[in-house]
mmCIF file of C-alpha atoms in Angstrom:
data_model
loop_
_atom_site.group_PDB
_atom_site.id
_atom_site.type_symbol
_atom_site.label_atom_id
_atom_site.label_comp_id
_atom_site.label_asym_id
_atom_site.label_seq_id
_atom_site.Cartn_x
_atom_site.Cartn_y
_atom_site.Cartn_z
ATOM 1 C CA TYR W 3 152.585 115.803 49.396
ATOM 2 C CA LYS W 4 156.237 116.684 48.768
ATOM 3 C CA TYR W 5 155.993 115.458 45.172
ATOM 4 C CA PHE W 6 153.330 118.085 44.491
ATOM 5 C CA GLY W 7 155.211 120.915 46.217
ATOM 6 C CA ILE W 8 153.520 120.720 49.625
ATOM 7 C CA GLU W 9 155.921 121.012 52.558
ATOM 8 C CA VAL W 10 155.495 118.463 55.355
ATOM 9 C CA GLU W 11 156.544 118.383 59.013
ATOM 10 C CA GLU W 12 155.983 115.342 61.227
ATOM 11 C CA ASP W 13 155.695 115.488 65.026
ATOM 12 C CA LYS W 14 156.788 112.852 67.526
ATOM 13 C CA ASP W 15 153.362 111.210 67.393
ATOM 14 C CA GLY W 16 153.418 110.882 63.635
ATOM 15 C CA TYR W 17 150.915 113.688 62.925
ATOM 16 C CA LEU W 18 151.588 116.034 60.030
ATOM 17 C CA THR W 19 151.712 119.795 59.514
ATOM 18 C CA ILE W 20 151.487 120.676 55.836
ATOM 19 C CA SER W 21 152.089 124.053 54.170
ATOM 20 C CA LYS W 22 148.841 124.085 52.137
ATOM 21 C CA TYR W 23 146.252 121.791 50.613
ATOM 22 C CA GLU W 24 144.955 121.726 47.056
ATOM 23 C CA GLN W 25 144.435 119.310 44.193
ATOM 24 C CA PRO W 26 147.665 118.425 42.359
ATOM 25 C CA SER W 27 146.583 120.149 39.138
ATOM 26 C CA ASP W 28 143.753 122.013 37.453
ATOM 27 C CA ASP W 29 143.678 119.143 34.954
ATOM 28 C CA TYR W 30 143.514 116.176 37.352
ATOM 29 C CA THR W 31 142.691 115.378 40.981
ATOM 30 C CA PHE W 32 144.132 113.059 43.625
ATOM 31 C CA GLN W 33 141.327 110.644 42.796
ATOM 32 C CA ASP W 34 142.401 110.594 39.134
ATOM 33 C CA LEU W 35 145.789 109.402 40.404
ATOM 34 C CA GLY W 36 144.157 106.627 42.435
ATOM 35 C CA ILE W 37 144.768 108.363 45.789
ATOM 36 C CA ASP W 38 142.142 108.065 48.542
ATOM 37 C CA GLU W 39 141.970 111.561 50.070
ATOM 38 C CA ASN W 40 140.462 110.316 53.320
ATOM 39 C CA LYS W 41 143.564 108.163 53.862
ATOM 40 C CA LEU W 42 145.812 110.975 52.608
ATOM 41 C CA PHE W 43 144.325 113.318 55.225
ATOM 42 C CA LYS W 44 144.158 110.905 58.145
ATOM 43 C CA LYS W 45 147.362 112.082 59.871
ATOM 44 C CA VAL W 46 147.153 115.784 58.991
ATOM 45 C CA LYS W 47 146.745 117.917 62.136
ATOM 46 C CA LYS W 48 147.527 121.412 60.824
ATOM 47 C CA ILE W 49 147.596 123.310 57.539
ATOM 48 C CA LYS W 50 149.768 126.438 57.758
ATOM 49 C CA GLY W 51 148.394 128.212 54.700
ATOM 50 C CA ASN W 52 145.283 127.964 52.542
ATOM 51 C CA ALA W 53 143.145 124.864 52.172
ATOM 52 C CA ASP W 54 141.353 124.604 48.838
ATOM 53 C CA PHE W 55 138.962 121.663 48.879
ATOM 54 C CA LYS W 56 137.319 122.451 45.552
ATOM 55 C CA ASN W 57 136.825 119.230 43.585
ATOM 56 C CA SER W 58 138.068 117.213 46.560
ATOM 57 C CA GLN W 59 136.644 113.695 46.821
ATOM 58 C CA GLY W 60 137.489 113.431 50.515
ATOM 59 C CA THR W 61 134.571 113.425 52.941
ATOM 60 C CA ASN W 62 136.214 113.724 56.379
ATOM 61 C CA LEU W 63 138.920 116.041 57.739
ATOM 62 C CA GLU W 64 139.724 113.433 60.410
ATOM 63 C CA ASN W 65 142.308 114.859 62.890
ATOM 64 C CA LEU W 66 142.756 118.308 61.321
ATOM 65 C CA GLU W 67 142.572 121.015 64.020
ATOM 66 C CA VAL W 68 143.864 124.221 62.403
ATOM 67 C CA ILE W 69 143.821 125.872 58.981
ATOM 68 C CA GLY W 70 146.050 128.956 59.144
ATOM 69 C CA GLY W 71 144.805 130.619 55.958
ATOM 70 C CA ASN W 72 141.618 130.525 53.907
ATOM 71 C CA ALA W 73 139.402 127.455 53.641
ATOM 72 C CA ASP W 74 137.267 126.869 50.549
ATOM 73 C CA PHE W 75 134.740 124.020 50.717
ATOM 74 C CA CYS W 76 132.887 125.069 47.570
ATOM 75 C CA HIS W 77 132.068 122.095 45.288
ATOM 76 C CA SER W 78 133.764 119.599 47.578
ATOM 77 C CA LYS W 79 132.356 116.335 48.948
ATOM 78 C CA ILE W 80 133.451 117.080 52.533
ATOM 79 C CA THR W 81 130.589 116.622 54.992
ATOM 80 C CA ASP W 82 132.484 116.188 58.275
ATOM 81 C CA LEU W 83 134.884 118.858 59.629
ATOM 82 C CA GLY W 84 136.126 116.437 62.277
ATOM 83 C CA ASN W 85 138.222 118.124 64.979
ATOM 84 C CA LEU W 86 138.698 121.410 63.092
ATOM 85 C CA LYS W 87 138.722 124.235 65.666
ATOM 86 C CA LYS W 88 140.173 127.236 63.834
ATOM 87 C CA ILE W 89 140.269 128.763 60.366
ATOM 88 C CA GLY W 90 142.622 131.745 60.369
ATOM 89 C CA GLY W 91 141.346 133.362 57.174
ATOM 90 C CA ASP W 92 138.143 133.333 55.137
ATOM 91 C CA ALA W 93 135.796 130.339 55.135
ATOM 92 C CA VAL W 94 133.610 129.598 52.105
ATOM 93 C CA PHE W 95 130.722 127.158 52.589
ATOM 94 C CA ARG W 96 128.548 128.167 49.644
ATOM 95 C CA SER W 97 127.805 125.258 47.260
ATOM 96 C CA SER W 98 129.374 122.834 49.758
ATOM 97 C CA GLN W 99 127.959 119.712 51.424
ATOM 98 C CA VAL W 100 128.907 120.792 54.938
ATOM 99 C CA THR W 101 125.847 120.997 57.198
ATOM 100 C CA ASP W 102 127.408 121.146 60.684
ATOM 101 C CA LEU W 103 130.459 123.189 61.782
ATOM 102 C CA ALA W 104 130.890 120.757 64.706
ATOM 103 C CA ASN W 105 133.969 121.766 66.766
ATOM 104 C CA LEU W 106 134.898 124.900 64.788
ATOM 105 C CA GLU W 107 135.317 127.838 67.215
ATOM 106 C CA ILE W 108 137.038 130.607 65.237
ATOM 107 C CA ILE W 109 136.872 131.954 61.690
ATOM 108 C CA GLY W 110 139.463 134.725 61.512
ATOM 109 C CA GLY W 111 138.251 136.272 58.258
ATOM 110 C CA LYS W 112 134.989 136.308 56.328
ATOM 111 C CA ALA W 113 132.368 133.590 56.667
ATOM 112 C CA ASP W 114 130.403 132.862 53.505
ATOM 113 C CA PHE W 115 127.224 130.889 54.195
ATOM 114 C CA TYR W 116 125.394 132.273 51.177
ATOM 115 C CA ALA W 117 122.965 129.631 49.844
ATOM 116 C CA SER W 118 124.892 126.978 51.795
ATOM 117 C CA GLN W 119 123.546 123.800 53.405
ATOM 118 C CA VAL W 120 124.984 124.659 56.825
ATOM 119 C CA THR W 121 122.238 124.411 59.451
ATOM 120 C CA ASN W 122 124.300 124.164 62.638
ATOM 121 C CA LEU W 123 127.087 126.577 63.642
ATOM 122 C CA GLY W 124 128.148 124.199 66.424
ATOM 123 C CA ASN W 125 130.719 125.772 68.753
ATOM 124 C CA LEU W 126 131.511 128.771 66.528
ATOM 125 C CA GLN W 127 132.191 131.804 68.753
ATOM 126 C CA THR W 128 133.972 134.345 66.548
ATOM 127 C CA ILE W 129 133.863 135.526 62.937
ATOM 128 C CA GLY W 130 136.613 138.090 62.367
ATOM 129 C CA GLY W 131 135.314 139.529 59.087
ATOM 130 C CA ASP W 132 132.002 139.759 57.244
ATOM 131 C CA ALA W 133 129.299 137.152 57.808
ATOM 132 C CA ASP W 134 126.974 136.452 54.884
ATOM 133 C CA PHE W 135 123.867 134.506 55.895
ATOM 134 C CA ARG W 136 121.814 135.415 52.826
ATOM 135 C CA ASP W 137 119.671 132.532 51.551
ATOM 136 C CA SER W 138 121.357 130.205 54.045
ATOM 137 C CA GLN W 139 119.781 127.355 56.030
ATOM 138 C CA VAL W 140 121.215 128.542 59.351
ATOM 139 C CA THR W 141 118.394 129.025 61.856
ATOM 140 C CA ASP W 142 120.301 129.401 65.124
ATOM 141 C CA LEU W 143 123.555 131.293 65.801
ATOM 142 C CA ARG W 144 124.049 129.162 68.923
ATOM 143 C CA ASN W 145 127.364 130.208 70.599
ATOM 144 C CA LEU W 146 128.374 132.978 68.163
ATOM 145 C CA GLU W 147 129.449 136.055 70.182
ATOM 146 C CA SER W 148 131.073 138.450 67.714
ATOM 147 C CA ILE W 149 131.193 139.346 64.015
ATOM 148 C CA GLY W 150 134.064 141.690 63.147
ATOM 149 C CA GLY W 151 132.715 142.963 59.825
ATOM 150 C CA ASP W 152 129.332 143.293 58.112
ATOM 151 C CA ALA W 153 126.484 140.929 58.972
ATOM 152 C CA ASP W 154 123.842 140.278 56.325
ATOM 153 C CA PHE W 155 120.727 138.377 57.404
ATOM 154 C CA SER W 156 118.642 139.227 54.341
ATOM 155 C CA ASN W 157 116.471 136.263 53.311
ATOM 156 C CA SER W 158 118.054 134.055 55.984
ATOM 157 C CA GLN W 159 116.286 131.607 58.314
ATOM 158 C CA VAL W 160 117.823 133.111 61.475
ATOM 159 C CA THR W 161 115.160 134.325 63.919
ATOM 160 C CA ASP W 162 117.157 135.059 67.099
ATOM 161 C CA LEU W 163 120.701 136.457 67.497
ATOM 162 C CA ARG W 164 120.966 134.747 70.893
ATOM 163 C CA ASN W 165 124.530 135.245 72.280
ATOM 164 C CA LEU W 166 125.784 137.619 69.569
ATOM 165 C CA GLU W 167 127.057 140.772 71.334
ATOM 166 C CA SER W 168 128.804 142.790 68.622
ATOM 167 C CA ILE W 169 128.804 143.410 64.874
ATOM 168 C CA GLY W 170 131.822 145.459 63.819
ATOM 169 C CA GLY W 171 130.477 146.616 60.458
ATOM 170 C CA ASP W 172 127.098 147.172 58.832
ATOM 171 C CA ALA W 173 124.111 145.114 60.022
ATOM 172 C CA TYR W 174 121.348 144.233 57.562
ATOM 173 C CA PHE W 175 118.050 143.070 59.076
ATOM 174 C CA THR W 176 116.258 143.958 55.873
ATOM 175 C CA THR W 177 113.713 142.452 53.482
ATOM 176 C CA TYR W 178 112.870 138.759 54.018
ATOM 177 C CA SER W 179 114.850 138.590 57.264
ATOM 178 C CA TYR W 180 113.012 136.541 59.912
ATOM 179 C CA ILE W 181 114.896 137.996 62.869
ATOM 180 C CA THR W 182 112.535 139.191 65.587
ATOM 181 C CA ASN W 183 114.888 139.097 68.583
ATOM 182 C CA LEU W 184 118.302 140.812 68.739
ATOM 183 C CA GLY W 185 119.269 138.707 71.767
ATOM 184 C CA LYS W 186 122.356 140.028 73.570
ATOM 185 C CA LEU W 187 123.435 142.360 70.753
ATOM 186 C CA LYS W 188 124.904 145.568 72.261
ATOM 187 C CA TYR W 189 127.056 147.115 69.538
ATOM 188 C CA ILE W 190 126.915 147.756 65.779
ATOM 189 C CA GLY W 191 130.089 149.385 64.456
ATOM 190 C CA LYS W 192 128.664 150.983 61.301
ATOM 191 C CA ASP W 193 125.200 151.322 59.753
ATOM 192 C CA ALA W 194 122.143 149.437 60.995
ATOM 193 C CA CYS W 195 119.315 148.839 58.541
ATOM 194 C CA PHE W 196 115.945 147.754 59.936
ATOM 195 C CA SER W 197 113.964 148.729 56.825
ATOM 196 C CA HIS W 198 111.312 146.080 56.061
ATOM 197 C CA SER W 199 112.575 143.928 58.950
ATOM 198 C CA GLN W 200 110.469 142.089 61.533
ATOM 199 C CA VAL W 201 112.360 143.515 64.523
ATOM 200 C CA THR W 202 110.049 145.467 66.849
ATOM 201 C CA ASP W 203 112.310 146.022 69.888
ATOM 202 C CA LEU W 204 116.049 146.856 69.873
ATOM 203 C CA GLY W 205 116.358 145.116 73.244
ATOM 204 C CA ASN W 206 119.919 145.259 74.635
ATOM 205 C CA LEU W 207 121.389 147.227 71.713
ATOM 206 C CA GLU W 208 123.241 150.261 73.120
ATOM 207 C CA TYR W 209 125.398 151.682 70.329
ATOM 208 C CA ILE W 210 125.043 152.152 66.573
ATOM 209 C CA ASP W 211 128.202 153.924 65.403
ATOM 210 C CA GLY W 212 126.919 154.646 61.886
ATOM 211 C CA ASP W 213 123.543 155.584 60.414
ATOM 212 C CA ALA W 214 120.320 153.979 61.613
ATOM 213 C CA TYR W 215 117.595 153.211 59.052
ATOM 214 C CA PHE W 216 114.097 152.732 60.469
ATOM 215 C CA GLY W 217 112.126 153.565 57.336
ATOM 216 C CA TYR W 218 109.400 150.996 56.616
ATOM 217 C CA SER W 219 110.398 149.110 59.756
ATOM 218 C CA GLN W 220 108.261 147.649 62.549
ATOM 219 C CA VAL W 221 110.507 148.954 65.338
ATOM 220 C CA THR W 222 108.424 150.615 68.070
ATOM 221 C CA SER W 223 110.828 150.325 71.024
ATOM 222 C CA LEU W 224 114.435 151.548 71.100
ATOM 223 C CA GLY W 225 115.160 149.404 74.159
ATOM 224 C CA ASN W 226 118.509 150.311 75.760
ATOM 225 C CA LEU W 227 119.813 152.374 72.823
ATOM 226 C CA LYS W 228 122.157 155.137 74.053
ATOM 227 C CA SER W 229 123.711 156.626 70.930
ATOM 228 C CA VAL W 230 123.725 156.726 67.133
ATOM 229 C CA GLY W 231 126.978 157.852 65.544
ATOM 230 C CA GLY W 232 125.427 159.031 62.280
ATOM 231 C CA ASN W 233 122.029 160.034 60.978
ATOM 232 C CA VAL W 234 118.651 158.539 61.918
ATOM 233 C CA TYR W 235 116.208 157.994 59.050
ATOM 234 C CA LEU W 236 112.539 157.841 60.020
ATOM 235 C CA LYS W 237 110.680 158.013 56.710
ATOM 236 C CA CYS W 238 107.542 155.833 56.975
ATOM 237 C CA SER W 239 108.699 154.694 60.420
ATOM 238 C CA LEU W 240 106.577 153.976 63.511
ATOM 239 C CA LEU W 241 109.154 155.953 65.520
ATOM 240 C CA ARG W 242 109.074 159.735 66.015
ATOM 241 C CA ARG W 243 111.644 162.408 66.917
ATOM 242 C CA LYS W 244 110.434 162.470 70.514
ATOM 243 C CA ASP W 245 111.509 158.814 70.893
ATOM 244 C CA PHE W 246 115.138 159.982 70.594
ATOM 245 C CA GLU W 247 115.005 162.684 73.267
ATOM 246 C CA ASN W 248 117.187 160.680 75.665
ATOM 247 C CA ILE W 249 119.457 159.244 72.985
ATOM 248 C CA LYS W 250 122.637 160.942 71.749
ATOM 249 C CA VAL W 251 122.391 161.320 67.956
ATOM 250 C CA TYR W 252 125.643 162.647 66.463
ATOM 251 C CA GLY W 253 124.125 163.188 63.027
ATOM 252 C CA ARG W 254 120.645 164.414 62.097
ATOM 253 C CA ILE W 255 117.211 162.938 62.602
ATOM 254 C CA ILE W 256 115.674 162.977 59.137
ATOM 255 C CA ASP W 257 111.957 162.420 58.813
ATOM 256 C CA ASP W 258 111.246 164.778 55.915
ATOM 257 C CA PHE W 259 109.690 162.728 53.107
ATOM 258 C CA LYS W 260 111.530 164.247 50.169
ATOM 259 C CA ILE W 261 115.016 164.362 51.711
ATOM 260 C CA SER W 262 114.710 160.937 53.329
ATOM 261 C CA ASN W 263 113.386 159.388 50.138
ATOM 262 C CA LEU W 264 116.344 160.630 48.124
ATOM 263 C CA ILE W 265 118.887 159.429 50.714
ATOM 264 C CA ASN W 266 117.255 156.012 51.074
ATOM 265 C CA LEU W 267 117.136 155.594 47.308
ATOM 266 C CA LYS W 268 120.835 156.422 47.060
ATOM 267 C CA TRP W 269 121.639 153.979 49.893
ATOM 268 C CA TRP W 270 119.685 151.109 48.340
ATOM 269 C CA LYS W 271 121.413 151.688 44.991
ATOM 270 C CA GLU W 272 124.792 151.494 46.738
ATOM 271 C CA GLN W 273 123.854 148.172 48.374
ATOM 272 C CA PHE W 274 122.663 146.790 45.041
ATOM 273 C CA ASN W 275 125.902 147.797 43.304
ATOM 274 C CA LYS W 276 127.977 146.138 46.036
ATOM 275 C CA ARG W 277 126.420 142.793 45.168
#
């Protein structure tokens, strides 16, 4: 480690804390140098900074418990996260071989499951940033309680939000989302898009702090909804203005075809450009 500029601290039990993890060069890997990464990693308990596992030939994180920075598993051969409990920054699982998050409890930044092979979120409770489940194999959020940023379930296999209570950013339950049950979800911090979704009942959801899009949705019951911080769009919706009589709407309720059509078109273009 020290030879390749990685700082190392050893505790009284012989376990290591290293400053970062990455391949020794863009031109060659640890394997090219005849180093077995599984053995190299066996005593590592903490990584203070970023962990870049791209092109890694290791398969098991063994005793690793904490990654302080970002973790990138893209194009690695790692299948077992071992005792890993926390990733302080972003976590990228797209194009990885990880299928089970096992003991992982916290992802401090963004969680990228786009087109990943992850099927089991294990003990994961918190995602601090955006959560991208598009085209993922995740079917069950299990113990996940909060997402700090945007949550995109478009074309995902998730059907039930279960224990998820809050989404801090935008929530997309749009085209090709299989979600029918919002579970314990109570709060969405920005916009909520139910257009072309399979959700029929908002259940325990109480607050949408941004705009609410119900155009082309199947929502017929607003459940426990108390307030919408922005506008409500009802074009081609099964809901009507009278359904919002007991709900505080801080923006406007827009059901006019022409106005709503123009706004929805603008919104969809913005989402397309983001991606």
